[in-house]
N, CA and C atoms as an extended XYZ file, in Angstrom:
399
Properties=species:S:1:pos:R:3:atomname:S:1:resname:S:1:resid:I:1 pbc="F F F"
N        23.448       78.057      -28.338 N   UNK     1
C        23.798       76.734      -27.983 CA  UNK     1
C        25.266       76.699      -26.443 C   UNK     1
N        26.032       77.356      -27.097 N   UNK     2
C        27.110       78.059      -26.699 CA  UNK     2
C        27.524       78.744      -25.945 C   UNK     2
N        26.433       79.753      -25.575 N   UNK     3
C        26.238       80.537      -24.580 CA  UNK     3
C        25.971       79.693      -23.087 C   UNK     3
N        24.255       78.969      -23.434 N   UNK     4
C        23.901       78.271      -23.028 CA  UNK     4
C        25.628       77.063      -21.530 C   UNK     4
N        26.490       76.701      -23.152 N   UNK     5
C        26.692       75.574      -22.624 CA  UNK     5
C        28.534       76.435      -20.931 C   UNK     5
N        28.169       77.856      -21.664 N   UNK     6
C        29.447       78.593      -20.719 CA  UNK     6
C        28.427       79.130      -19.968 C   UNK     6
N        27.378       79.898      -20.168 N   UNK     7
C        26.929       80.384      -19.170 CA  UNK     7
C        27.007       79.415      -17.145 C   UNK     7
N        26.077       78.014      -18.024 N   UNK     8
C        26.005       77.286      -17.109 CA  UNK     8
C        27.532       76.474      -15.991 C   UNK     8
N        28.063       76.452      -16.950 N   UNK     9
C        29.206       75.915      -16.345 CA  UNK     9
C        30.331       76.870      -16.158 C   UNK     9
N        29.969       78.323      -15.627 N   UNK    10
C        30.661       79.972      -15.111 CA  UNK    10
C        31.539       79.113      -14.968 C   UNK    10
N        31.839       79.260      -13.719 N   UNK    11
C        32.543       79.002      -12.524 CA  UNK    11
C        33.722       78.169      -13.082 C   UNK    11
N        32.924       77.152      -13.867 N   UNK    12
C        34.504       76.122      -14.738 CA  UNK    12
C        35.179       76.480      -15.446 C   UNK    12
N        34.770       77.521      -16.340 N   UNK    13
C        35.515       78.436      -17.475 CA  UNK    13
C        36.829       78.392      -16.635 C   UNK    13
N        37.765       78.411      -17.482 N   UNK    14
C        39.160       77.706      -17.512 CA  UNK    14
C        40.002       79.522      -17.517 C   UNK    14
N        39.657       79.950      -18.516 N   UNK    15
C        40.010       81.651      -18.614 CA  UNK    15
C        40.440       82.895      -17.159 C   UNK    15
N        41.463       83.109      -16.983 N   UNK    16
C        41.114       84.216      -15.957 CA  UNK    16
C        39.725       85.131      -15.731 C   UNK    16
N        39.572       85.462      -16.676 N   UNK    17
C        38.916       87.098      -16.807 CA  UNK    17
C        37.400       86.239      -17.790 C   UNK    17
N        36.462       85.552      -17.338 N   UNK    18
C        35.726       85.080      -17.524 CA  UNK    18
C        34.696       85.256      -18.364 C   UNK    18
N        33.972       86.374      -18.327 N   UNK    19
C        33.227       87.124      -19.519 CA  UNK    19
C        34.569       86.829      -20.862 C   UNK    19
N        35.206       87.445      -20.678 N   UNK    20
C        36.495       87.255      -22.096 CA  UNK    20
C        36.040       85.587      -22.558 C   UNK    20
N        36.119       84.806      -22.184 N   UNK    21
C        36.484       82.711      -22.172 CA  UNK    21
C        35.189       83.168      -23.137 C   UNK    21
N        33.851       83.382      -21.321 N   UNK    22
C        32.250       83.239      -22.997 CA  UNK    22
C        32.199       83.693      -24.345 C   UNK    22
N        33.160       84.629      -24.265 N   UNK    23
C        32.295       85.875      -25.796 CA  UNK    23
C        33.460       85.086      -26.157 C   UNK    23
N        34.103       84.393      -26.397 N   UNK    24
C        35.445       83.398      -27.314 CA  UNK    24
C        34.561       81.889      -27.456 C   UNK    24
N        33.974       81.669      -26.877 N   UNK    25
C        33.372       80.362      -26.591 CA  UNK    25
C        31.918       81.242      -27.846 C   UNK    25
N        31.401       80.758      -27.645 N   UNK    26
C        29.990       82.357      -28.528 CA  UNK    26
C        30.777       82.570      -30.315 C   UNK    26
N        31.763       83.329      -29.831 N   UNK    27
C        32.202       83.993      -31.443 CA  UNK    27
C        32.695       82.151      -32.504 C   UNK    27
N        34.010       82.110      -31.226 N   UNK    28
C        34.145       80.559      -32.340 CA  UNK    28
C        32.893       79.619      -32.723 C   UNK    28
N        31.861       79.389      -31.341 N   UNK    29
C        30.998       78.737      -32.281 CA  UNK    29
C        30.122       78.617      -33.164 C   UNK    29
N        29.969       80.187      -33.442 N   UNK    30
C        28.842       81.166      -34.193 CA  UNK    30
C        30.257       80.510      -35.900 C   UNK    30
N        30.735       81.004      -35.600 N   UNK    31
C        31.621       80.695      -36.772 CA  UNK    31
C        32.051       79.378      -37.618 C   UNK    31
N        32.038       78.263      -36.076 N   UNK    32
C        31.997       77.072      -36.257 CA  UNK    32
C        30.371       76.084      -36.483 C   UNK    32
N        29.390       77.068      -36.229 N   UNK    33
C        28.002       77.003      -37.083 CA  UNK    33
C        28.123       77.192      -38.296 C   UNK    33
N        28.299       77.718      -38.496 N   UNK    34
C        28.510       78.774      -40.847 CA  UNK    34
C        28.903       77.721      -40.798 C   UNK    34
N        30.205       77.656      -40.678 N   UNK    35
C        30.543       76.373      -41.473 CA  UNK    35
C        30.930       75.036      -42.240 C   UNK    35
N        30.317       74.628      -40.491 N   UNK    36
C        29.716       73.259      -40.729 CA  UNK    36
C        28.625       73.738      -42.173 C   UNK    36
N        28.140       74.247      -41.273 N   UNK    37
C        26.390       74.058      -42.289 CA  UNK    37
C        26.187       74.416      -43.505 C   UNK    37
N        26.735       74.878      -43.636 N   UNK    38
C        27.213       75.341      -45.358 CA  UNK    38
C        27.838       74.025      -46.270 C   UNK    38
N        29.138       74.175      -45.973 N   UNK    39
C        29.444       72.849      -45.948 CA  UNK    39
C        29.222       71.333      -45.778 C   UNK    39
N        28.170       70.944      -45.533 N   UNK    40
C        27.462       70.326      -44.862 CA  UNK    40
C        26.319       70.111      -46.467 C   UNK    40
N        25.598       71.148      -46.550 N   UNK    41
C        25.326       71.284      -47.951 CA  UNK    41
C        25.058       71.734      -48.135 C   UNK    41
N        26.245       72.228      -48.851 N   UNK    42
C        27.164       72.898      -49.801 CA  UNK    42
C        27.810       71.608      -50.661 C   UNK    42
N        28.429       70.456      -49.454 N   UNK    43
C        27.972       68.824      -49.635 CA  UNK    43
C        27.265       68.427      -50.276 C   UNK    43
N        26.303       68.048      -48.984 N   UNK    44
C        24.815       67.560      -49.879 CA  UNK    44
C        24.607       67.649      -51.370 C   UNK    44
N        24.090       68.636      -51.774 N   UNK    45
C        24.171       69.102      -53.628 CA  UNK    45
C        25.159       68.331      -54.438 C   UNK    45
N        26.012       67.926      -53.638 N   UNK    46
C        26.568       67.481      -54.961 CA  UNK    46
C        27.129       65.739      -54.571 C   UNK    46
N        26.651       65.205      -53.665 N   UNK    47
C        27.695       63.907      -53.363 CA  UNK    47
C        25.459       63.101      -52.904 C   UNK    47
N        25.452       62.025      -53.518 N   UNK    48
C        23.832       61.846      -53.394 CA  UNK    48
C        23.715       60.656      -51.829 C   UNK    48
N        23.054       61.165      -51.507 N   UNK    49
C        22.576       60.371      -50.391 CA  UNK    49
C        23.072       60.534      -48.863 C   UNK    49
N        22.439       60.312      -47.872 N   UNK    50
C        22.601       60.839      -46.610 CA  UNK    50
C        23.960       60.659      -46.038 C   UNK    50
N        25.078       60.119      -46.278 N   UNK    51
C        26.184       59.881      -45.427 CA  UNK    51
C        26.719       61.225      -44.427 C   UNK    51
N        26.470       62.372      -46.112 N   UNK    52
C        27.496       63.325      -45.689 CA  UNK    52
C        26.544       64.191      -44.270 C   UNK    52
N        24.949       63.699      -43.781 N   UNK    53
C        24.720       64.772      -42.863 CA  UNK    53
C        24.766       64.442      -41.616 C   UNK    53
N        25.899       62.640      -41.463 N   UNK    54
C        25.467       61.875      -40.581 CA  UNK    54
C        27.561       62.262      -40.090 C   UNK    54
N        27.733       62.708      -40.880 N   UNK    55
C        29.468       63.326      -41.256 CA  UNK    55
C        29.808       64.679      -40.672 C   UNK    55
N        28.214       65.252      -41.333 N   UNK    56
C        28.588       66.638      -41.117 CA  UNK    56
C        27.768       66.962      -39.588 C   UNK    56
N        27.208       65.851      -39.313 N   UNK    57
C        26.781       66.032      -37.665 CA  UNK    57
C        27.692       66.173      -36.644 C   UNK    57
N        28.555       64.959      -37.053 N   UNK    58
C        29.813       64.255      -36.406 CA  UNK    58
C        31.414       65.151      -35.664 C   UNK    58
N        31.308       65.815      -37.240 N   UNK    59
C        32.230       67.004      -37.817 CA  UNK    59
C        31.924       67.721      -36.425 C   UNK    59
N        30.086       68.670      -36.853 N   UNK    60
C        30.247       69.642      -35.949 CA  UNK    60
C        30.068       69.123      -34.472 C   UNK    60
N        29.809       68.242      -33.807 N   UNK    61
C        29.903       68.166      -32.536 CA  UNK    61
C        31.305       68.026      -31.674 C   UNK    61
N        32.024       67.116      -33.152 N   UNK    62
C        33.796       66.889      -32.790 CA  UNK    62
C        34.821       68.287      -31.878 C   UNK    62
N        33.986       69.409      -32.865 N   UNK    63
C        34.691       70.891      -33.788 CA  UNK    63
C        34.169       71.175      -32.472 C   UNK    63
N        32.635       71.610      -32.148 N   UNK    64
C        32.370       71.808      -31.119 CA  UNK    64
C        32.686       71.818      -29.709 C   UNK    64
N        32.878       70.731      -29.655 N   UNK    65
C        33.615       69.417      -28.704 CA  UNK    65
C        35.546       70.560      -28.095 C   UNK    65
N        36.508       70.036      -29.259 N   UNK    66
C        37.293       70.309      -29.129 CA  UNK    66
C        37.428       72.355      -28.828 C   UNK    66
N        36.741       72.801      -29.358 N   UNK    67
C        35.741       74.316      -29.160 CA  UNK    67
C        35.991       74.512      -27.856 C   UNK    67
N        35.007       73.313      -26.817 N   UNK    68
C        35.016       73.952      -25.902 CA  UNK    68
C        35.293       73.278      -24.425 C   UNK    68
N        36.541       72.171      -25.405 N   UNK    69
C        37.422       71.522      -24.369 CA  UNK    69
C        38.155       72.414      -23.765 C   UNK    69
N        38.587       73.215      -24.981 N   UNK    70
C        39.284       74.726      -25.283 CA  UNK    70
C        39.335       75.894      -23.199 C   UNK    70
N        37.634       75.986      -23.108 N   UNK    71
C        37.329       76.822      -22.346 CA  UNK    71
C        36.931       75.880      -21.378 C   UNK    71
N        36.064       75.410      -21.858 N   UNK    72
C        35.753       73.954      -20.882 CA  UNK    72
C        36.761       72.728      -20.787 C   UNK    72
N        37.559       72.817      -19.766 N   UNK    73
C        37.635       71.774      -20.283 CA  UNK    73
C        37.327       70.621      -19.616 C   UNK    73
N        36.868       68.910      -20.323 N   UNK    74
C        36.704       67.789      -19.789 CA  UNK    74
C        37.359       67.185      -19.836 C   UNK    74
N        37.048       66.446      -18.205 N   UNK    75
C        37.876       65.528      -17.391 CA  UNK    75
C        38.252       64.322      -17.425 C   UNK    75
N        37.780       63.477      -18.595 N   UNK    76
C        37.779       62.534      -19.278 CA  UNK    76
C        37.835       63.537      -20.702 C   UNK    76
N        38.967       63.464      -21.556 N   UNK    77
C        38.391       64.093      -22.722 CA  UNK    77
C        38.454       63.218      -23.624 C   UNK    77
N        39.645       61.617      -24.357 N   UNK    78
C        38.819       60.486      -25.305 CA  UNK    78
C        37.136       60.442      -25.166 C   UNK    78
N        37.430       59.943      -23.996 N   UNK    79
C        35.527       59.129      -23.482 CA  UNK    79
C        34.340       60.203      -23.451 C   UNK    79
N        34.636       61.332      -23.235 N   UNK    80
C        33.770       62.592      -23.677 CA  UNK    80
C        33.383       62.549      -25.317 C   UNK    80
N        34.571       62.683      -26.053 N   UNK    81
C        34.520       63.241      -27.344 CA  UNK    81
C        33.833       62.025      -27.361 C   UNK    81
N        34.246       60.457      -27.711 N   UNK    82
C        32.684       60.026      -27.382 CA  UNK    82
C        32.349       59.244      -27.636 C   UNK    82
N        31.875       60.366      -26.369 N   UNK    83
C        30.409       60.053      -26.229 CA  UNK    83
C        29.370       60.704      -27.111 C   UNK    83
N        29.741       62.322      -26.909 N   UNK    84
C        29.315       63.377      -27.602 CA  UNK    84
C        29.187       62.309      -29.370 C   UNK    84
N        30.276       62.055      -30.065 N   UNK    85
C        29.834       61.339      -31.128 CA  UNK    85
C        29.099       61.363      -31.920 C   UNK    85
N        28.603       59.679      -31.199 N   UNK    86
C        27.702       59.149      -30.259 CA  UNK    86
C        26.612       59.343      -31.010 C   UNK    86
N        26.276       60.325      -29.564 N   UNK    87
C        25.305       61.554      -29.908 CA  UNK    87
C        24.956       61.434      -31.330 C   UNK    87
N        26.076       62.333      -31.617 N   UNK    88
C        25.659       63.560      -32.239 CA  UNK    88
C        25.282       62.467      -34.179 C   UNK    88
N        26.233       61.071      -34.115 N   UNK    89
C        25.775       59.871      -35.569 CA  UNK    89
C        24.030       59.117      -35.176 C   UNK    89
N        23.622       60.028      -33.667 N   UNK    90
C        21.576       58.882      -33.990 CA  UNK    90
C        20.976       60.100      -33.501 C   UNK    90
N        21.775       61.159      -34.297 N   UNK    91
C        20.558       62.959      -33.963 CA  UNK    91
C        19.599       62.752      -35.802 C   UNK    91
N        20.473       62.699      -36.725 N   UNK    92
C        19.966       61.934      -38.468 CA  UNK    92
C        18.567       61.532      -37.404 C   UNK    92
N        18.858       59.785      -37.608 N   UNK    93
C        18.457       58.942      -37.325 CA  UNK    93
C        16.852       59.303      -36.265 C   UNK    93
N        17.298       59.848      -35.217 N   UNK    94
C        15.730       60.651      -35.080 CA  UNK    94
C        15.369       61.611      -35.559 C   UNK    94
N        16.296       62.990      -36.177 N   UNK    95
C        15.058       63.853      -36.549 CA  UNK    95
C        14.266       63.495      -37.834 C   UNK    95
N        14.965       62.267      -38.176 N   UNK    96
C        14.285       61.660      -40.048 CA  UNK    96
C        13.151       61.246      -39.003 C   UNK    96
N        12.905       60.355      -38.331 N   UNK    97
C        12.466       59.553      -37.529 CA  UNK    97
C        11.153       60.034      -37.267 C   UNK    97
N        11.281       61.411      -35.927 N   UNK    98
C        10.813       62.139      -36.300 CA  UNK    98
C         9.619       62.899      -37.009 C   UNK    98
N        10.398       62.796      -38.105 N   UNK    99
C        10.138       64.045      -39.416 CA  UNK    99
C         8.842       63.084      -40.381 C   UNK    99
N         9.049       62.509      -40.331 N   UNK   100
C         8.589       61.485      -40.993 CA  UNK   100
C         7.301       61.009      -39.947 C   UNK   100
N         7.127       60.242      -38.676 N   UNK   101
C         5.913       60.244      -37.602 CA  UNK   101
C         5.562       61.528      -37.833 C   UNK   101
N         4.027       61.386      -37.795 N   UNK   102
C         3.036       62.017      -37.648 CA  UNK   102
C         2.922       62.418      -36.121 C   UNK   102
N         3.571       63.659      -35.902 N   UNK   103
C         2.865       64.287      -33.574 CA  UNK   103
C         2.512       64.952      -35.158 C   UNK   103
N         1.180       65.503      -33.635 N   UNK   104
C         1.461       67.098      -33.128 CA  UNK   104
C         1.718       67.254      -31.779 C   UNK   104
N         2.922       66.926      -31.754 N   UNK   105
C         2.768       67.975      -30.183 CA  UNK   105
C         4.002       68.978      -29.850 C   UNK   105
N         4.737       68.947      -31.635 N   UNK   106
C         5.506       71.060      -31.119 CA  UNK   106
C         5.289       70.078      -32.897 C   UNK   106
N         4.569       71.609      -33.160 N   UNK   107
C         5.011       71.788      -34.689 CA  UNK   107
C         6.260       72.304      -35.594 C   UNK   107
N         7.079       73.230      -34.611 N   UNK   108
C         8.740       73.399      -35.449 CA  UNK   108
C         9.308       71.389      -36.033 C   UNK   108
N         9.110       70.486      -34.917 N   UNK   109
C         9.998       68.971      -34.820 CA  UNK   109
C         8.905       68.111      -36.355 C   UNK   109
N         7.911       69.183      -36.898 N   UNK   110
C         7.335       68.376      -38.372 CA  UNK   110
C         8.554       69.293      -39.748 C   UNK   110
N         8.807       70.141      -39.384 N   UNK   111
C        10.448       70.220      -41.232 CA  UNK   111
C        11.690       69.426      -40.394 C   UNK   111
N        12.196       69.826      -41.888 N   UNK   112
C        13.374       68.473      -41.696 CA  UNK   112
C        14.171       69.785      -40.851 C   UNK   112
N        14.282       70.779      -40.481 N   UNK   113
C        14.989       71.288      -39.773 CA  UNK   113
C        14.653       71.139      -38.094 C   UNK   113
N        14.001       70.320      -37.860 N   UNK   114
C        13.858       69.601      -36.519 CA  UNK   114
C        15.612       68.950      -35.809 C   UNK   114
N        16.568       68.479      -37.354 N   UNK   115
C        17.708       68.125      -36.881 CA  UNK   115
C        18.493       68.962      -36.403 C   UNK   115
N        17.626       70.076      -36.532 N   UNK   116
C        19.531       71.185      -35.539 CA  UNK   116
C        18.884       70.846      -34.228 C   UNK   116
N        17.506       71.210      -33.892 N   UNK   117
C        17.182       70.486      -32.145 CA  UNK   117
C        17.325       69.715      -31.684 C   UNK   117
N        16.966       68.701      -33.120 N   UNK   118
C        17.425       67.454      -32.026 CA  UNK   118
C        19.453       67.922      -31.947 C   UNK   118
N        20.219       67.893      -32.234 N   UNK   119
C        21.561       67.386      -32.564 CA  UNK   119
C        22.064       68.534      -31.517 C   UNK   119
N        21.287       69.508      -31.905 N   UNK   120
C        21.468       70.458      -30.098 CA  UNK   120
C        21.370       69.818      -28.483 C   UNK   120
N        20.417       69.447      -29.059 N   UNK   121
C        19.665       68.904      -27.564 CA  UNK   121
C        20.690       67.890      -26.953 C   UNK   121
N        20.876       66.723      -28.414 N   UNK   122
C        21.674       65.490      -27.645 CA  UNK   122
C        23.524       66.118      -27.244 C   UNK   122
N        24.050       66.615      -28.785 N   UNK   123
C        25.137       67.483      -28.447 CA  UNK   123
C        25.934       67.539      -27.045 C   UNK   123
N        24.803       69.161      -26.532 N   UNK   124
C        24.376       69.275      -25.695 CA  UNK   124
C        24.446       68.616      -24.459 C   UNK   124
N        23.845       67.697      -24.228 N   UNK   125
C        24.257       66.670      -22.806 CA  UNK   125
C        25.457       65.384      -23.418 C   UNK   125
N        25.781       65.104      -24.427 N   UNK   126
C        27.541       64.398      -24.638 CA  UNK   126
C        28.624       66.057      -23.360 C   UNK   126
N        27.992       67.117      -23.845 N   UNK   127
C        29.402       68.327      -23.314 CA  UNK   127
C        29.258       68.121      -22.305 C   UNK   127
N        28.016       68.248      -21.255 N   UNK   128
C        27.732       68.313      -20.131 CA  UNK   128
C        28.344       66.564      -19.217 C   UNK   128
N        27.855       66.154      -20.154 N   UNK   129
C        28.834       64.576      -19.776 CA  UNK   129
C        29.715       64.886      -18.950 C   UNK   129
N        30.771       65.457      -20.077 N   UNK   130
C        32.134       65.869      -20.107 CA  UNK   130
C        32.752       66.226      -19.806 C   UNK   130
N        32.233       67.686      -19.252 N   UNK   131
C        32.576       67.841      -18.496 CA  UNK   131
C        32.269       67.555      -17.061 C   UNK   131
N        31.112       67.365      -16.228 N   UNK   132
C        31.066       66.801      -15.695 CA  UNK   132
C        31.243       65.525      -15.482 C   UNK   132
N        31.524       64.977      -15.689 N   UNK   133
C        31.579       63.446      -15.753 CA  UNK   133
C        33.318       63.693      -14.485 C   UNK   133
């Protein structure tokens, strides 16, 4: 996801050496993903309920937006952050609905791993709105 955000907005990268900006964004995003992923699932084992998944989705999206803002500045930072946060909060209900509804459209969307696909799609849409708004 970070690579697609960086490459599609190559001309807007704020660092003079564009390839360095892409590598920086990619490496920091991978670290951010694993930290958020493991923190969310570690806390979900200790805390009952799905509240931690909402917090994990929002926290990961906010951190990804802040990281992206360093390399690809948002035109309206606070409104972009609000849009990204709202889109990340609706990821878990949409992913749960897709999981519980018997669809035979795409087999990968049947399992619980569909949360990552929905999250990347909606947060990526929010990032694109933030960059180009």
